[in-house]
PDB file of N, CA and C in Angstrom:
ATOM      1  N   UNK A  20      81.686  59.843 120.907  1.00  0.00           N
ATOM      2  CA  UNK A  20      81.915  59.047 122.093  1.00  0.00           C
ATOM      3  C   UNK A  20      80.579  58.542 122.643  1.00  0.00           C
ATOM      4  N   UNK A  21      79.514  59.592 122.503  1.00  0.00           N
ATOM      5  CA  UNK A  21      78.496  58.719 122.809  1.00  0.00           C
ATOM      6  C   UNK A  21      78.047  58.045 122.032  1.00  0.00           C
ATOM      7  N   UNK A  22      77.997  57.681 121.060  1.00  0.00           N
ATOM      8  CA  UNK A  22      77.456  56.336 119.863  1.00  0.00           C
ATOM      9  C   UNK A  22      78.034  55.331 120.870  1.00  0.00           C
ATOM     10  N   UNK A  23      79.591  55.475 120.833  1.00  0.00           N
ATOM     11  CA  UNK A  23      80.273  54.185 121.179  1.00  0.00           C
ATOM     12  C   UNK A  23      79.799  53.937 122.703  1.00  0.00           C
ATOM     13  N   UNK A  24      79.326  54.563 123.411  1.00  0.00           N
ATOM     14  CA  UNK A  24      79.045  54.379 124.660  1.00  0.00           C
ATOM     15  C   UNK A  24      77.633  53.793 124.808  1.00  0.00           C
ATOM     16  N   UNK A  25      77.141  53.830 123.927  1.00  0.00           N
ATOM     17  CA  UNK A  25      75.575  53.658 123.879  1.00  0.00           C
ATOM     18  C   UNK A  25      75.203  52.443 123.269  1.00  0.00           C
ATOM     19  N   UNK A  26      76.288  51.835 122.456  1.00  0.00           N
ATOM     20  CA  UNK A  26      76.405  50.592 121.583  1.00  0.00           C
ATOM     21  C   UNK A  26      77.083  49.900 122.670  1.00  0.00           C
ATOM     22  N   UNK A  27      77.853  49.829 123.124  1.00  0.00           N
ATOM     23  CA  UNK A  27      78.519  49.079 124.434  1.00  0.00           C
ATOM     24  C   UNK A  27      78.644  48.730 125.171  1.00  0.00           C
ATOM     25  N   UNK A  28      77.583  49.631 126.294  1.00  0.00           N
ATOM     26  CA  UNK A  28      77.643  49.775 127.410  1.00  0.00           C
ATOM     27  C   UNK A  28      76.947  48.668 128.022  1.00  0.00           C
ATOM     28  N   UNK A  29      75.919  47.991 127.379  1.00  0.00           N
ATOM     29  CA  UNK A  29      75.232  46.467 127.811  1.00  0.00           C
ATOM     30  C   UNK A  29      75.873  45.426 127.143  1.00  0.00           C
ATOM     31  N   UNK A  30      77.038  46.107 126.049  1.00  0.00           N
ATOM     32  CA  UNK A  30      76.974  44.609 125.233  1.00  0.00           C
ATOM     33  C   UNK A  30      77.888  43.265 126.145  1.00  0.00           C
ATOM     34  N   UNK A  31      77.832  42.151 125.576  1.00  0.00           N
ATOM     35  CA  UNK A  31      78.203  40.970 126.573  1.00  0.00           C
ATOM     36  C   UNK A  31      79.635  41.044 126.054  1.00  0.00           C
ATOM     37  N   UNK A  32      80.328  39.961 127.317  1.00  0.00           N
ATOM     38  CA  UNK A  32      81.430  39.779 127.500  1.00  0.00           C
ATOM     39  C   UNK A  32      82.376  39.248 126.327  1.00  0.00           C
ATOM     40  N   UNK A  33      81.369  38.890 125.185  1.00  0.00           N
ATOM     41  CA  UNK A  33      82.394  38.622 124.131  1.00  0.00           C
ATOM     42  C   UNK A  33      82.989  39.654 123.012  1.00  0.00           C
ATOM     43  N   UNK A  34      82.307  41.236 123.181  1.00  0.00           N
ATOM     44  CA  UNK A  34      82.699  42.167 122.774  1.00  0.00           C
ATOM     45  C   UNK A  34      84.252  42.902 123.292  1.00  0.00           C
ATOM     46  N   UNK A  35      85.184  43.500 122.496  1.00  0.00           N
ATOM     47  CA  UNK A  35      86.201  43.725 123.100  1.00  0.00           C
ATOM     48  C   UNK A  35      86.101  45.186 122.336  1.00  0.00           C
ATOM     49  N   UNK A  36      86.282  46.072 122.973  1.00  0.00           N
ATOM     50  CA  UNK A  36      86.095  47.182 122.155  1.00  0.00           C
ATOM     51  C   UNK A  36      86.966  48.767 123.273  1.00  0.00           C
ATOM     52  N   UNK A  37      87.692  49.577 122.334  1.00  0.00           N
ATOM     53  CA  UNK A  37      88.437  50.155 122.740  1.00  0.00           C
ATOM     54  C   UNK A  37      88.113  51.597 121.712  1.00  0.00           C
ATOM     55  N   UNK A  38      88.462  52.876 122.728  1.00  0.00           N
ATOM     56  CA  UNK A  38      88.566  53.573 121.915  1.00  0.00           C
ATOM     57  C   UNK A  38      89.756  54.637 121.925  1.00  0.00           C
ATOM     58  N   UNK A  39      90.875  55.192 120.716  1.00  0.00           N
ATOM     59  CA  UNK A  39      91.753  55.934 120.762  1.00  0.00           C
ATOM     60  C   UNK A  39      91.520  57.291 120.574  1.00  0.00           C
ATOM     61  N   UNK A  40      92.570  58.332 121.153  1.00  0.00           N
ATOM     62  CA  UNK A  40      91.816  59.275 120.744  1.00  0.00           C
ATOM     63  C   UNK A  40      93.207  59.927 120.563  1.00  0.00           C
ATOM     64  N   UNK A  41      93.851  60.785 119.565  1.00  0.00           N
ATOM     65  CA  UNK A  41      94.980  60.921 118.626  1.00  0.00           C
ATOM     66  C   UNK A  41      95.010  62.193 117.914  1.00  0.00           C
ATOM     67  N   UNK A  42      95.865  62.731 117.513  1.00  0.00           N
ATOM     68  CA  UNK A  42      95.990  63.975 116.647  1.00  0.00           C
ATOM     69  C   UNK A  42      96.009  63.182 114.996  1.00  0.00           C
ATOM     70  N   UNK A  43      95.612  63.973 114.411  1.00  0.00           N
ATOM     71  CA  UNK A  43      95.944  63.447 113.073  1.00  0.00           C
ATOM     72  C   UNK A  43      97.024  63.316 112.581  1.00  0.00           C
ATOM     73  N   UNK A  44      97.875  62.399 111.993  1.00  0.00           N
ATOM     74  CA  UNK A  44      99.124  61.906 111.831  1.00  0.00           C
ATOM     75  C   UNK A  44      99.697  63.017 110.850  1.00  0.00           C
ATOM     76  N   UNK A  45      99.064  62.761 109.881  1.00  0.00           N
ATOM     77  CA  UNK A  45      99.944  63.883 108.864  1.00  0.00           C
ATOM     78  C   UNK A  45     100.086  65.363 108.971  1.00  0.00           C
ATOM     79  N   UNK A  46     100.882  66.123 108.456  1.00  0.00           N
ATOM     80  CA  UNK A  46     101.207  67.735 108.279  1.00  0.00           C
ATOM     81  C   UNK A  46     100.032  68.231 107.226  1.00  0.00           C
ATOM     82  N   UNK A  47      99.474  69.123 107.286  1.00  0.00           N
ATOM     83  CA  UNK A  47      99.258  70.100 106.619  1.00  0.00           C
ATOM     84  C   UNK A  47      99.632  70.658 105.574  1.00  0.00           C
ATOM     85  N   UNK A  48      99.654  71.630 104.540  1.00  0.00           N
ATOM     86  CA  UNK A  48     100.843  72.367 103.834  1.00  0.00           C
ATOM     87  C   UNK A  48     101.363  73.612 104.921  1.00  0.00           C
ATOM     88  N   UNK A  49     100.625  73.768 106.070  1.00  0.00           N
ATOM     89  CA  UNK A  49     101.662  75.069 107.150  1.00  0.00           C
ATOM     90  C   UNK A  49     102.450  74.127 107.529  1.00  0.00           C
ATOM     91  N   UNK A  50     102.282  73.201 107.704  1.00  0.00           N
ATOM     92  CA  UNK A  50     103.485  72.120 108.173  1.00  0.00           C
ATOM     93  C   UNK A  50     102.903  71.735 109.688  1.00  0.00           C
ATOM     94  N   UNK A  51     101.256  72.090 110.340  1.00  0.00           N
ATOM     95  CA  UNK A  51     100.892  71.932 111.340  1.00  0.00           C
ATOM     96  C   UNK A  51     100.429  70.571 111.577  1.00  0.00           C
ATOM     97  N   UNK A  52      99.883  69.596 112.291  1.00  0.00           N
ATOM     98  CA  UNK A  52      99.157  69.042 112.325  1.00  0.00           C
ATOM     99  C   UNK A  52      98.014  69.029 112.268  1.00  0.00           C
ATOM    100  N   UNK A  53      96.864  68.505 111.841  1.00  0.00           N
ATOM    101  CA  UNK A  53      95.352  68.418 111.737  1.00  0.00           C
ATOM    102  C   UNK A  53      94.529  68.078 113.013  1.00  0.00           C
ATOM    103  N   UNK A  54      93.682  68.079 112.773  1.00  0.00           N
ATOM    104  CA  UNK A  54      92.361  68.057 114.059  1.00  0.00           C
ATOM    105  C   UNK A  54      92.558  66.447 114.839  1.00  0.00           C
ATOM    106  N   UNK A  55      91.862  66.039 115.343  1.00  0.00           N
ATOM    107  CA  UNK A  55      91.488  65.434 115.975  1.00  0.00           C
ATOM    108  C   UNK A  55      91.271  63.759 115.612  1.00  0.00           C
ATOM    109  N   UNK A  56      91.702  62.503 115.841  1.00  0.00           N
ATOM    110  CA  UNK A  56      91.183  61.481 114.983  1.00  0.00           C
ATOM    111  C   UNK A  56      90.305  60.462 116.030  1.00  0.00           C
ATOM    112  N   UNK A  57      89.541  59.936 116.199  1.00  0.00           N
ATOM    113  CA  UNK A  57      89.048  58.878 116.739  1.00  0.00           C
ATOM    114  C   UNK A  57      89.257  57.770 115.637  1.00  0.00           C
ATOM    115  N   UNK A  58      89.641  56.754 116.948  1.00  0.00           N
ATOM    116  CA  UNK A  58      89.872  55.299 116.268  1.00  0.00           C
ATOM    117  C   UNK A  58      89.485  53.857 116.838  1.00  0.00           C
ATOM    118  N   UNK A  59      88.430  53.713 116.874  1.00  0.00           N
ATOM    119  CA  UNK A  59      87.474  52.763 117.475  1.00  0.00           C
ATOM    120  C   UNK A  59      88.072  51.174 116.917  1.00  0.00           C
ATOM    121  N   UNK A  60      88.525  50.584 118.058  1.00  0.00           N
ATOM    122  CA  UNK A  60      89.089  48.936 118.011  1.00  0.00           C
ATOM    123  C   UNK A  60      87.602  48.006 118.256  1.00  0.00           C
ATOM    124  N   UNK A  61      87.614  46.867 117.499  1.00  0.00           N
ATOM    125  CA  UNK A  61      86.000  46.149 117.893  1.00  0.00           C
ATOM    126  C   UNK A  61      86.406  45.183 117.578  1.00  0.00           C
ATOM    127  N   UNK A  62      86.624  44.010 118.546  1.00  0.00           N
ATOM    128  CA  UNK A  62      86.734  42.532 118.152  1.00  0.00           C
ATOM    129  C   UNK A  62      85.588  41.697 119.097  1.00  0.00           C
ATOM    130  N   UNK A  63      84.762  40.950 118.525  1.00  0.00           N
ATOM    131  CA  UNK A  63      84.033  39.830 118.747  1.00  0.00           C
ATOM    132  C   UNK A  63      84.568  38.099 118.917  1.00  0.00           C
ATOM    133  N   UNK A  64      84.587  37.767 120.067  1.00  0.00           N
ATOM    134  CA  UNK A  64      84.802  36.698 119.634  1.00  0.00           C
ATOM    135  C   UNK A  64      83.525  35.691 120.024  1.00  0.00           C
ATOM    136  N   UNK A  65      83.408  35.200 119.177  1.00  0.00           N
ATOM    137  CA  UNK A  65      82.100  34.365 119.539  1.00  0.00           C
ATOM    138  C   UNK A  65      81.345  34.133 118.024  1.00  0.00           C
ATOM    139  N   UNK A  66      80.200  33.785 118.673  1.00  0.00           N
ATOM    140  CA  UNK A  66      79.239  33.279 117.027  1.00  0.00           C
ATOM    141  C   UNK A  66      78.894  34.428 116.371  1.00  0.00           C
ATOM    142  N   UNK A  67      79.085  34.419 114.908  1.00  0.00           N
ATOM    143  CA  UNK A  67      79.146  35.536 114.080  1.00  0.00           C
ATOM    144  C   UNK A  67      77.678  36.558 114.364  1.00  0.00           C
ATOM    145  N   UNK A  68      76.491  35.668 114.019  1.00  0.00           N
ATOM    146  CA  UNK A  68      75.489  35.817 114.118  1.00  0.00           C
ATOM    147  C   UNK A  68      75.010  36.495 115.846  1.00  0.00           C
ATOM    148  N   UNK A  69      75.915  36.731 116.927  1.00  0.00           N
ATOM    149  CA  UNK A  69      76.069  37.344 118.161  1.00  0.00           C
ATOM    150  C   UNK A  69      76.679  38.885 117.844  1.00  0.00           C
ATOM    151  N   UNK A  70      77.338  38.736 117.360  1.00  0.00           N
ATOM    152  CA  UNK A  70      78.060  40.043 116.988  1.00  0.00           C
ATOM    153  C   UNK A  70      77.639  40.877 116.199  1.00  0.00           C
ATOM    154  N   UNK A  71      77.488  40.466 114.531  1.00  0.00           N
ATOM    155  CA  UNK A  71      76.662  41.211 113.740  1.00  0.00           C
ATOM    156  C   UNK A  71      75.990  41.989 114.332  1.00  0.00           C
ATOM    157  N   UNK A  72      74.929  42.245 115.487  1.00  0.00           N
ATOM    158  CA  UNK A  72      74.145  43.539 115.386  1.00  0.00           C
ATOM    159  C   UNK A  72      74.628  44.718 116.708  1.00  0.00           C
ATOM    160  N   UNK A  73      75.978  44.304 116.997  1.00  0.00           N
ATOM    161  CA  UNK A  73      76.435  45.180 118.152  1.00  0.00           C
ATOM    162  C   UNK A  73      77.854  45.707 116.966  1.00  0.00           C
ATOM    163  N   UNK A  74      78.080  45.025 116.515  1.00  0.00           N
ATOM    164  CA  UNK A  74      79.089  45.902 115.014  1.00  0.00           C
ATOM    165  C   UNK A  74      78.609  46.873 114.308  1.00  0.00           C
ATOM    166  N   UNK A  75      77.188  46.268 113.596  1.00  0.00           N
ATOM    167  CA  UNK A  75      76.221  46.759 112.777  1.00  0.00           C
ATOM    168  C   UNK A  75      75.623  48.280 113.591  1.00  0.00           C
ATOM    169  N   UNK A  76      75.683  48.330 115.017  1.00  0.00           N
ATOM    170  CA  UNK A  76      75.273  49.331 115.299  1.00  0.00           C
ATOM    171  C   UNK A  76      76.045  50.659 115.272  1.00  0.00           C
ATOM    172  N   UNK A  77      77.645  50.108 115.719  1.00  0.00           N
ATOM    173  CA  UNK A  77      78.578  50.719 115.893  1.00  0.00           C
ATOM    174  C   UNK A  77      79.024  51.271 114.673  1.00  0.00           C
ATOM    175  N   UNK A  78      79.105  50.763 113.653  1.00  0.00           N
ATOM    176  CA  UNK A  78      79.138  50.766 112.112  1.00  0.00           C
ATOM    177  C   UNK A  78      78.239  52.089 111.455  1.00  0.00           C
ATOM    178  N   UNK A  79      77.081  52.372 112.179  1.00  0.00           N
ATOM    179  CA  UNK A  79      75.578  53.341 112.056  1.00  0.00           C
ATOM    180  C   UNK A  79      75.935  54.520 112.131  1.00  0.00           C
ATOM    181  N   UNK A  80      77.157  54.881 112.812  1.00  0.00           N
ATOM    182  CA  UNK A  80      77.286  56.312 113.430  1.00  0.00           C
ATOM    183  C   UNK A  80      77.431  57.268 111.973  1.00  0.00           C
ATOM    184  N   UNK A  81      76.714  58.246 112.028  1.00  0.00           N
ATOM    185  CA  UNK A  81      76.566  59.046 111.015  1.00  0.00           C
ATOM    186  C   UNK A  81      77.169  60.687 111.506  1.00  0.00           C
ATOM    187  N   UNK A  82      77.996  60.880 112.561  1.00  0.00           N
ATOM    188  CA  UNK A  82      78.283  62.095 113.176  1.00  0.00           C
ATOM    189  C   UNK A  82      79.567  62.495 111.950  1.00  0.00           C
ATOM    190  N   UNK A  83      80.028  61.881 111.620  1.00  0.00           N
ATOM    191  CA  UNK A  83      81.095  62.841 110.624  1.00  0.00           C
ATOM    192  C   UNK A  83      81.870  61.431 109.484  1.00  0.00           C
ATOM    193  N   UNK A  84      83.024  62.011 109.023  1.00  0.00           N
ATOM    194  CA  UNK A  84      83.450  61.311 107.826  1.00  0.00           C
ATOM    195  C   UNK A  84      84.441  60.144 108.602  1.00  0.00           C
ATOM    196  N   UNK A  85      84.345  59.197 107.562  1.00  0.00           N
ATOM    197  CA  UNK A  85      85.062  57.874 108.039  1.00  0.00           C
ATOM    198  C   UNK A  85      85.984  57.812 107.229  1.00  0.00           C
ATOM    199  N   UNK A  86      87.687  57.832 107.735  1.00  0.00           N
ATOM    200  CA  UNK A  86      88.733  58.142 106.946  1.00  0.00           C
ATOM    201  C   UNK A  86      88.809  56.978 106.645  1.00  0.00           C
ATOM    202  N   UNK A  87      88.778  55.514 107.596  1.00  0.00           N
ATOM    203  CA  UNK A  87      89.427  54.231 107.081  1.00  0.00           C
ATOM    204  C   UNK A  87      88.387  53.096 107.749  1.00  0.00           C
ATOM    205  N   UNK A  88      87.662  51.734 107.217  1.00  0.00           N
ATOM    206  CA  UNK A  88      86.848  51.141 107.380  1.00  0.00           C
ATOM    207  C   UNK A  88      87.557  50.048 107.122  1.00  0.00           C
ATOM    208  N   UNK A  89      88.206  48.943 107.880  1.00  0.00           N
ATOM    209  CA  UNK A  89      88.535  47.777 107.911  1.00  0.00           C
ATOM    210  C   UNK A  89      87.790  46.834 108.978  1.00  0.00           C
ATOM    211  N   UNK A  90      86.736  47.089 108.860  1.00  0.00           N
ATOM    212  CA  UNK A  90      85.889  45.929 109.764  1.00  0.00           C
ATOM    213  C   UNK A  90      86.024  44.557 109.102  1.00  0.00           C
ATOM    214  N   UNK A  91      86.691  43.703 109.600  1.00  0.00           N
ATOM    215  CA  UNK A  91      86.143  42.297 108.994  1.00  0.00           C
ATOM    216  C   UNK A  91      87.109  41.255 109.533  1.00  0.00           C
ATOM    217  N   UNK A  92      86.544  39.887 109.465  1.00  0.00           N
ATOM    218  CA  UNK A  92      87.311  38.924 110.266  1.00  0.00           C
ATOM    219  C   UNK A  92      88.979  39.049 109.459  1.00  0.00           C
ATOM    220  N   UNK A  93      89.595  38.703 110.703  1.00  0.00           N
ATOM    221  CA  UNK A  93      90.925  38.985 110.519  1.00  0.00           C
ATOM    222  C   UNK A  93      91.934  38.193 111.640  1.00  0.00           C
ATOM    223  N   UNK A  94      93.138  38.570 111.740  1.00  0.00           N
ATOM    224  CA  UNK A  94      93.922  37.666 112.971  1.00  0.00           C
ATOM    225  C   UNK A  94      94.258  39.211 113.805  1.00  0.00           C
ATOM    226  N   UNK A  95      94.547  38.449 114.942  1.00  0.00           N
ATOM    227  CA  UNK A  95      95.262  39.471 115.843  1.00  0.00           C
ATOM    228  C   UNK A  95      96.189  40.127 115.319  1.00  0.00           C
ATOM    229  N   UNK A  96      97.132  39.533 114.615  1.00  0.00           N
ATOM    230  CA  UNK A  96      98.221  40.764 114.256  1.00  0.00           C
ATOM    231  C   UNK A  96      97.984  41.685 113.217  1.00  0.00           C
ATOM    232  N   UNK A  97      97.038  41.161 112.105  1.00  0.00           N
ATOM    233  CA  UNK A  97      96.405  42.049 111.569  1.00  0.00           C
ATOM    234  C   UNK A  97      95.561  42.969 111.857  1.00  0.00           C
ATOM    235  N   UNK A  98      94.589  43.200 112.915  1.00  0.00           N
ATOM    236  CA  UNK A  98      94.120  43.747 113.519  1.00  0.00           C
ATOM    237  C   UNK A  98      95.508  44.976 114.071  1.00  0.00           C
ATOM    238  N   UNK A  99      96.533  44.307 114.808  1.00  0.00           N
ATOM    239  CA  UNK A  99      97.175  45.459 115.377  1.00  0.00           C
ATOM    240  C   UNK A  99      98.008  46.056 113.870  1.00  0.00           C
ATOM    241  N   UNK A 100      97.819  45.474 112.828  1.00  0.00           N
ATOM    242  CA  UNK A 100      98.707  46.115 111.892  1.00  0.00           C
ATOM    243  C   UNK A 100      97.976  46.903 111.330  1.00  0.00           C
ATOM    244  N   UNK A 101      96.795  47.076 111.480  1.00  0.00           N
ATOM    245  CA  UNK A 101      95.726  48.159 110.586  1.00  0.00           C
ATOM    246  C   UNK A 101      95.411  49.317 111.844  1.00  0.00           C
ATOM    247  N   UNK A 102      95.281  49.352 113.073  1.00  0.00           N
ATOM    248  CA  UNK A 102      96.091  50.160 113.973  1.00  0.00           C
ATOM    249  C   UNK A 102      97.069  51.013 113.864  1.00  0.00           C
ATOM    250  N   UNK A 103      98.266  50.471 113.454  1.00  0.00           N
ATOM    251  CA  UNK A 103      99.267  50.900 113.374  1.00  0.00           C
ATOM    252  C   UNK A 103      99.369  51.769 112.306  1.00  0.00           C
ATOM    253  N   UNK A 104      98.844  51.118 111.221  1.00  0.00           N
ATOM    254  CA  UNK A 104      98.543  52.044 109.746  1.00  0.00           C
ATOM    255  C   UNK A 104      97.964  53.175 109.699  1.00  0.00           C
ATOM    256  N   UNK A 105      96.953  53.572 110.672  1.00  0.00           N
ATOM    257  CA  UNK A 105      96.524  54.605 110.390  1.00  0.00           C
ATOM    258  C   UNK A 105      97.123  55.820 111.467  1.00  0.00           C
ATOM    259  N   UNK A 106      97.658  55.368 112.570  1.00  0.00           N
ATOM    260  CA  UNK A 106      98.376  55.882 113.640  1.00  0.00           C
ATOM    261  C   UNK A 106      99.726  56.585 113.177  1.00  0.00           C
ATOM    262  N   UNK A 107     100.331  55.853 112.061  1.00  0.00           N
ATOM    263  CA  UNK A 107     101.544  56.222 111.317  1.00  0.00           C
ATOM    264  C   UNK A 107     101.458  56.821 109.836  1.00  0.00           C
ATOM    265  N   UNK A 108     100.170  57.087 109.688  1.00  0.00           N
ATOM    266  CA  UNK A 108      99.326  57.742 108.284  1.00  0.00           C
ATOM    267  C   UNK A 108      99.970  56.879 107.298  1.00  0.00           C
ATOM    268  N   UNK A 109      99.920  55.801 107.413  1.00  0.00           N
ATOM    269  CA  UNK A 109     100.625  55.230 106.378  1.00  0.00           C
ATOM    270  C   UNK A 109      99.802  53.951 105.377  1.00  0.00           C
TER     271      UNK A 109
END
């Protein structure tokens, strides 16, 4: 949380950035649920070359493993459909 807070917290108004915070979707073999998931939303709208290094930073975080990496230009509903994908372990 602090990466994302520290990458953000000045960036300009064309950054849109959200963060979830979730149990891990799937069972276990006890049949429990798993730890903890963070799921960081980041849309730019504006000139590519504006964005690149407030992505690029956010992108840096080296605190633990990255289950799913879909950064890249896309549409809104795709955006909420890769959301959804990992929310529904699917």
């Amino acid at each position: 949380m602090k990466h994302f807070r520290d990458c953000t917290k000045s960036a300009p108004r064309e950054l849109y950035a959200n963060v979830i915070l979730t149990a891990e979707p799937r069972k276990g073999p006890d049949g429990h649920y798993g730890g903890a998931l963070v799921v960081i939303q980041i849309c730019w709208l504006g000139p590519r070359e504006g964005g690149a290094p407030i992505v690029n930073a956010i992108l840096s975080w080296s605190g633990g493993s990255c289950l799913l990496n879909e950064v890249a230009e896309k549409t809104f509903k795709n955006q909420q459909d890769s959301v959804a994908k990992v929310l529904k372990a699917g």
